[in-house]
Amino acid sequence: DVPGLEPGDSVAGLLPRFKANLEAALSGDGDSSGRKAVTALKLTGALLRTVRWHVVVTAFYALVYNVATYVGPYLIDSLVQYLNGDERYASRGQLLVAAFIAAKVFECLSQRHWFFRLQQAGIRARSALAAVVYQKSLALSSQSRRSRTNGEMINIISVDADRVGIFAWYMHDLWLVPLQVGMAMFILYSTLGVASLAALGATVVIMLANVPPGKMQEKFQEKLMDSKDVRMKATSEILQNMKILKLQGWEMRFLSKIIELRKTETNWLKKYLYTSATVTFVFWGTPTFVAVVTFGACVLMGIPLESGKVLSALATFRVLQEPIYVLPDAISMVIQTKVSLDRVASFLCLEELPSDAVQRMPSGSSEFAINISDGFFSWEASPEVPTLKDLNIKVRPGMRVAVCGTVGSGKSSLLSCILGEIPKLSGEVQICGTTAYVSQSAWIQSGKIQENILFGKEMNKEKYDRVLESCSLNKDLEILPFGDQTVIGERGINLSGGQKQRIQIARALYQDTDIYLFDDPFSAVDAHTGSHIFKVHD
């Protein structure tokens, strides 16, 4: 019953527009290898262009809201004069009341629309960043994967992208605060005269006092995120290998290691929060401080403090509290967002797998299914040490090719060449048709066995039964309590190694592709089952 998302709010509608804006921001920039240098500034520009309509609309709503907010303090002196029976305001009573009501209506309406559009802009920015980071993680080269951990990638999507989305609430505060202070000073000057300069001086002093703690906050935030990455990496590794830890009795030893990492992270978090608390304490005391300085200056200068002027000044100080309260949070959020954008930008600068490493052709367009000519490949960036050299392979459609060799001789690297996952130094790789790949270590997703085999394809019962027979899975399904509807635990925890390997082979076979790449598919199956699978596929 819930309606679908607006196209602009969905990732499918957002991502192409954001990537186009990012490419436009990066046009003309790049190193000798052609890689684009993504910076936090360019990333911010692309995000702003993606949600520019929301930026403009929310800026208008923010302007209307703040002008309406200051109407009350500006007119309150006139209302007091009218209530005191001043003849100059005798005919303006109804007009003043109407102005107060109209200002409050505009204030409420503009604030609600302002907040809604801010939230929408934040969600769009977060979604666009999470999607582009996810796409980047799929295309990272081997060198880049070694330099970045899974925990770091998780933090970038779950913490940094989310923080950029939250910043949408604060994006107009950088120009609203000076505007609000300016309007407050105008009202104070019109009521208190020269004494308003004392209020301005007190406000500026408080704002400048926040600069050193702001720089400390940025430093502590960077250290906090680095320690969070280290902890996430260690935690994910421990959870992935919990079975080994329990068998060896190492739970408490690794728990103490996690606790030490948490203590390091907590120390940086304490420093950051202490600094933030200091800034917040100073600014929460600012309205009282400004009022004391202003009224003290009035007393020293001999400016009479009439009831209307005092009420107008106090109302102005109350409205001025909002930018003063918001400013420390805004500064803190700017710092945190800058750190997060720097982290996202550095991740987007990582080297990717070359898109032209493999020339892919439609099925039937060539006499060779796989054709590698004079291929030189290397996992390392240095071309002096190629992993595979002078590689020449021609495989026709329908051929069955087995590659044998000792451990470390490059069998898996050969398949990586065909998949385009190993950097190509020279030569040419051509693939004709679609490809299915079975890795040496089985990959199983959480869910039913049938879902793992179909993997998004529609059910074809005849083909499905033929695949189960080919992979010797029928007996296993008879043993399992719910057959192919049995739910597999995380990483196939309730399956044996051979079962996981055969489900992985069945998944590849069900895709019905032109080329099948098997990396030691019989490593985890027993001799009898392996012989059956080999004979069937032969």
XYZ file of C-alpha atoms in Angstrom, residues 2-371:
370
model
C 2.988 2.315 0.388
C 3.486 4.334 -2.812
C 6.758 4.119 -4.681
C 9.582 6.594 -4.293
C 9.729 9.685 -6.422
C 12.314 9.046 -9.223
C 14.501 11.823 -7.841
C 14.645 10.142 -4.422
C 15.564 6.667 -5.727
C 19.162 5.651 -6.318
C 18.306 4.721 -9.920
C 17.333 8.323 -10.591
C 19.977 9.964 -8.404
C 23.143 8.083 -9.301
C 23.411 8.928 -13.042
C 22.848 12.619 -12.309
C 25.377 12.664 -9.466
C 28.014 10.804 -11.510
C 27.498 13.213 -14.421
C 27.957 16.186 -12.066
C 31.059 14.574 -10.552
C 32.548 13.929 -14.004
C 31.843 17.549 -14.949
C 33.618 18.745 -11.788
C 36.607 16.497 -12.573
C 36.809 17.310 -16.290
C 40.325 18.329 -17.261
C 41.868 17.017 -14.031
C 43.831 13.804 -13.871
C 47.280 12.321 -13.446
C 49.531 10.712 -16.032
C 47.560 7.463 -15.839
C 44.291 9.246 -16.544
C 42.920 8.817 -13.024
C 40.731 11.665 -11.782
C 41.804 13.456 -8.604
C 38.650 13.627 -6.479
C 38.832 16.224 -3.710
C 36.382 17.132 -0.958
C 35.714 20.476 -2.665
C 34.822 18.890 -6.013
C 32.744 16.235 -4.286
C 30.843 18.981 -2.448
C 30.272 20.831 -5.726
C 28.860 17.695 -7.376
C 26.531 17.053 -4.419
C 25.307 20.658 -4.421
C 24.583 20.522 -8.158
C 22.690 17.249 -7.652
C 20.386 18.786 -5.008
C 20.616 22.397 -6.214
C 16.825 22.819 -6.411
C 16.499 21.850 -2.749
C 19.360 24.181 -1.832
C 17.642 27.155 -3.520
C 14.165 26.367 -2.120
C 15.417 25.790 1.434
C 17.447 29.013 1.254
C 14.262 30.909 0.362
C 12.293 29.240 3.180
C 15.124 29.948 5.631
C 15.154 33.616 4.621
C 11.363 33.942 5.059
C 11.531 32.165 8.427
C 14.286 34.359 9.831
C 12.737 37.627 8.636
C 9.392 36.579 10.152
C 11.118 35.643 13.411
C 12.537 39.152 13.874
C 9.246 40.942 13.134
C 8.063 40.427 16.737
C 11.137 41.924 18.478
C 11.126 44.821 16.000
C 7.463 45.759 16.597
C 7.214 45.018 20.324
C 8.399 48.509 21.270
C 5.629 50.029 19.110
C 3.066 47.714 20.759
C 4.180 48.800 24.241
C 3.918 52.451 23.195
C 0.394 51.788 21.879
C -0.621 50.092 25.132
C 0.809 53.053 27.086
C -1.532 55.364 25.145
C 1.032 57.065 22.911
C -0.904 59.218 20.444
C 1.551 58.426 17.607
C 0.470 54.771 17.654
C -3.242 55.313 18.381
C -4.372 54.261 14.877
C -1.886 51.408 14.461
C -3.134 48.880 17.006
C -5.031 46.637 14.599
C -2.198 46.876 12.068
C 0.336 45.790 14.694
C -1.796 42.801 15.724
C -2.252 41.785 12.074
C 1.518 42.068 11.524
C 2.215 39.821 14.540
C -0.288 37.187 13.324
C 0.967 37.266 9.720
C 4.606 36.972 10.855
C 3.791 33.942 13.034
C 1.895 32.212 10.196
C 4.775 32.744 7.755
C 7.250 31.606 10.409
C 5.427 28.300 11.047
C 4.736 27.445 7.396
C 8.226 28.284 6.141
C 9.892 26.366 8.991
C 7.935 23.143 8.276
C 8.634 23.254 4.530
C 12.243 24.228 5.211
C 12.851 21.226 7.470
C 11.137 18.789 5.105
C 13.207 19.880 2.090
C 16.408 19.823 4.165
C 15.711 16.236 5.189
C 14.971 15.260 1.586
C 18.219 16.852 0.387
C 20.190 15.029 3.087
C 18.708 11.649 2.174
C 19.510 12.216 -1.502
C 23.112 13.216 -0.756
C 23.621 10.196 1.500
C 22.084 7.797 -1.040
C 24.197 9.158 -3.903
C 27.437 8.839 -1.892
C 26.630 5.333 -0.642
C 25.825 4.171 -4.187
C 28.971 5.631 -5.776
C 31.180 4.200 -2.991
C 29.557 0.778 -3.458
C 30.165 0.873 -7.223
C 33.763 1.947 -6.616
C 34.356 -0.946 -4.198
C 33.298 -3.401 -6.920
C 35.860 -2.012 -9.368
C 38.934 -1.668 -7.104
C 42.197 -3.125 -8.340
C 44.188 -5.650 -6.328
C 46.613 -2.982 -5.056
C 43.735 -0.795 -3.901
C 42.032 -3.688 -2.114
C 45.204 -4.383 -0.167
C 45.358 -0.761 1.016
C 41.723 -0.602 2.184
C 40.010 -2.929 4.639
C 36.400 -4.106 4.687
C 35.883 -2.260 7.968
C 36.989 0.986 6.368
C 34.564 0.547 3.466
C 31.729 -0.196 5.914
C 32.549 2.957 7.901
C 32.600 5.115 4.771
C 29.073 4.019 3.826
C 27.510 3.745 7.295
C 29.239 6.678 9.053
C 30.763 9.138 6.572
C 27.946 9.114 3.993
C 25.392 9.378 6.805
C 27.225 12.342 8.316
C 27.148 14.161 4.964
C 23.383 13.566 4.889
C 22.983 14.989 8.403
C 24.966 18.091 7.388
C 22.012 19.140 5.190
C 20.364 20.424 8.394
C 23.265 22.828 8.884
C 24.153 23.811 5.306
C 22.453 27.261 5.461
C 23.730 28.173 8.929
C 27.011 29.502 7.497
C 25.194 32.478 5.905
C 22.134 32.557 8.159
C 24.118 33.256 11.341
C 25.664 36.521 10.012
C 22.224 37.539 8.680
C 20.539 36.814 12.006
C 23.222 38.679 13.948
C 22.941 41.590 11.507
C 19.147 41.838 11.924
C 19.516 41.597 15.699
C 22.086 44.402 15.699
C 19.761 46.551 13.548
C 16.896 46.108 16.040
C 19.179 46.780 19.007
C 20.597 49.893 17.343
C 17.105 51.222 16.616
C 16.117 50.780 20.287
C 19.348 51.213 22.292
C 21.495 53.247 19.924
C 25.275 53.127 20.326
C 25.009 50.545 23.135
C 24.263 47.941 20.467
C 27.948 48.099 19.492
C 28.775 46.568 22.874
C 26.429 43.649 22.061
C 28.108 43.240 18.670
C 31.563 43.269 20.255
C 30.570 40.662 22.847
C 29.096 38.412 20.134
C 32.200 38.683 17.924
C 34.518 37.931 20.873
C 32.575 34.768 21.696
C 32.624 33.646 18.067
C 36.372 34.195 17.713
C 36.982 32.321 20.964
C 35.580 29.223 19.254
C 38.264 29.049 16.522
C 41.039 27.222 18.493
C 38.664 24.554 19.873
C 37.312 24.094 16.340
C 40.759 23.204 15.015
C 41.255 20.786 17.905
C 37.909 19.169 17.091
C 38.978 18.530 13.487
C 42.184 16.833 14.645
C 40.369 14.680 17.218
C 37.705 13.717 14.664
C 40.352 12.444 12.213
C 42.035 10.378 14.946
C 38.656 9.045 16.086
C 37.725 7.834 12.579
C 41.142 6.192 12.089
C 40.818 4.285 15.375
C 37.239 3.326 14.425
C 38.534 1.828 11.144
C 41.129 -0.261 13.003
C 38.531 -1.537 15.481
C 36.037 -2.404 12.734
C 38.690 -4.334 10.815
C 39.715 -6.371 13.882
C 36.092 -7.022 14.891
C 35.034 -8.220 11.431
C 38.068 -10.536 11.181
C 37.320 -12.043 14.604
C 33.648 -12.588 13.814
C 34.468 -14.223 10.472
C 36.823 -16.673 12.172
C 34.906 -17.217 15.417
C 34.800 -20.990 14.923
C 38.621 -21.209 14.943
C 38.867 -18.940 17.995
C 36.415 -21.077 19.985
C 38.149 -24.322 19.013
C 41.506 -22.914 20.121
C 40.108 -21.295 23.284
C 41.284 -17.820 22.247
C 38.044 -15.930 22.985
C 39.339 -13.969 26.005
C 42.668 -13.132 24.361
C 40.982 -11.600 21.313
C 38.323 -9.994 23.503
C 41.086 -8.166 25.366
C 42.480 -7.012 22.015
C 39.074 -5.594 21.029
C 38.773 -3.902 24.433
C 42.184 -2.245 23.956
C 41.128 -0.937 20.553
C 37.869 0.324 22.050
C 39.820 2.102 24.799
C 41.942 3.870 22.184
C 38.812 4.921 20.318
C 37.162 6.002 23.586
C 40.148 8.192 24.490
C 39.880 10.123 21.208
C 36.106 10.305 21.627
C 36.539 11.736 25.140
C 38.909 14.429 23.881
C 36.502 15.306 21.084
C 33.473 15.483 23.400
C 35.329 17.484 26.072
C 36.266 20.055 23.446
C 32.704 20.087 22.111
C 31.307 20.491 25.636
C 33.609 23.452 26.274
C 32.444 25.176 23.114
C 28.792 24.474 23.911
C 29.182 25.786 27.496
C 30.688 29.038 26.255
C 27.953 29.595 23.715
C 25.095 28.713 26.054
C 26.349 31.413 28.393
C 26.650 33.897 25.544
C 23.052 35.318 25.563
C 23.283 36.192 29.247
C 26.768 37.602 28.731
C 25.632 39.736 25.778
C 22.611 41.050 27.723
C 24.769 42.018 30.731
C 27.329 43.771 28.502
C 24.615 45.620 26.524
C 22.583 46.856 29.503
C 25.812 47.697 31.348
C 26.891 49.840 28.387
C 23.471 51.580 28.456
C 23.942 52.421 32.132
C 27.473 53.751 31.557
C 26.398 55.836 28.537
C 23.298 57.163 30.276
C 20.856 55.685 27.756
C 17.394 55.450 29.428
C 16.086 51.884 29.670
C 12.374 52.288 29.013
C 10.035 49.311 29.296
C 9.482 49.055 25.519
C 13.207 49.178 24.775
C 14.033 46.613 27.452
C 11.335 44.213 26.228
C 12.464 44.656 22.607
C 16.102 44.032 23.570
C 15.230 40.951 25.639
C 13.087 39.566 22.806
C 15.968 40.166 20.407
C 18.398 38.391 22.739
C 15.968 35.459 22.941
C 15.761 35.188 19.144
C 19.516 35.676 18.925
C 19.935 32.602 21.124
C 19.049 30.340 18.178
C 22.050 31.224 15.975
C 24.270 31.306 19.059
C 23.104 27.822 20.114
C 23.282 26.490 16.568
C 26.704 27.906 15.748
C 28.803 25.473 17.859
C 26.900 22.508 16.436
C 27.224 23.932 12.915
C 30.974 24.435 13.295
C 31.341 20.939 14.742
C 29.260 19.468 11.885
C 31.271 21.362 9.252
C 34.447 19.889 10.708
C 33.050 16.361 10.857
C 31.616 16.620 7.342
C 34.921 17.891 5.970
C 36.719 14.904 7.487
C 34.086 12.530 6.067
C 34.226 14.106 2.592
C 38.025 13.849 2.633
C 37.733 10.142 3.436
C 35.153 9.545 0.701
C 37.203 11.546 -1.815
C 40.389 9.612 -1.015
C 38.478 6.337 -1.478
C 37.129 7.476 -4.859
C 40.711 8.296 -5.940
C 41.827 4.667 -5.592
C 42.980 2.809 -8.683
C 40.362 0.744 -10.496
C 40.563 -2.306 -12.695
C 41.023 -1.161 -16.313
C 37.757 -1.417 -18.218
C 39.562 -2.230 -21.464
C 41.642 -5.136 -20.095
C 39.328 -7.650 -21.761
C 37.633 -7.206 -25.122
C 34.155 -8.700 -24.782
C 32.324 -9.726 -27.944
C 28.790 -11.072 -28.469
C 28.253 -14.805 -28.705
C 29.010 -16.319 -32.123
C 30.922 -13.320 -33.449
C 34.322 -15.079 -33.349
C 35.687 -18.540 -34.019
C 37.419 -18.511 -30.618
C 35.631 -18.396 -27.261
C 38.848 -17.273 -25.512
C 41.790 -15.708 -27.317
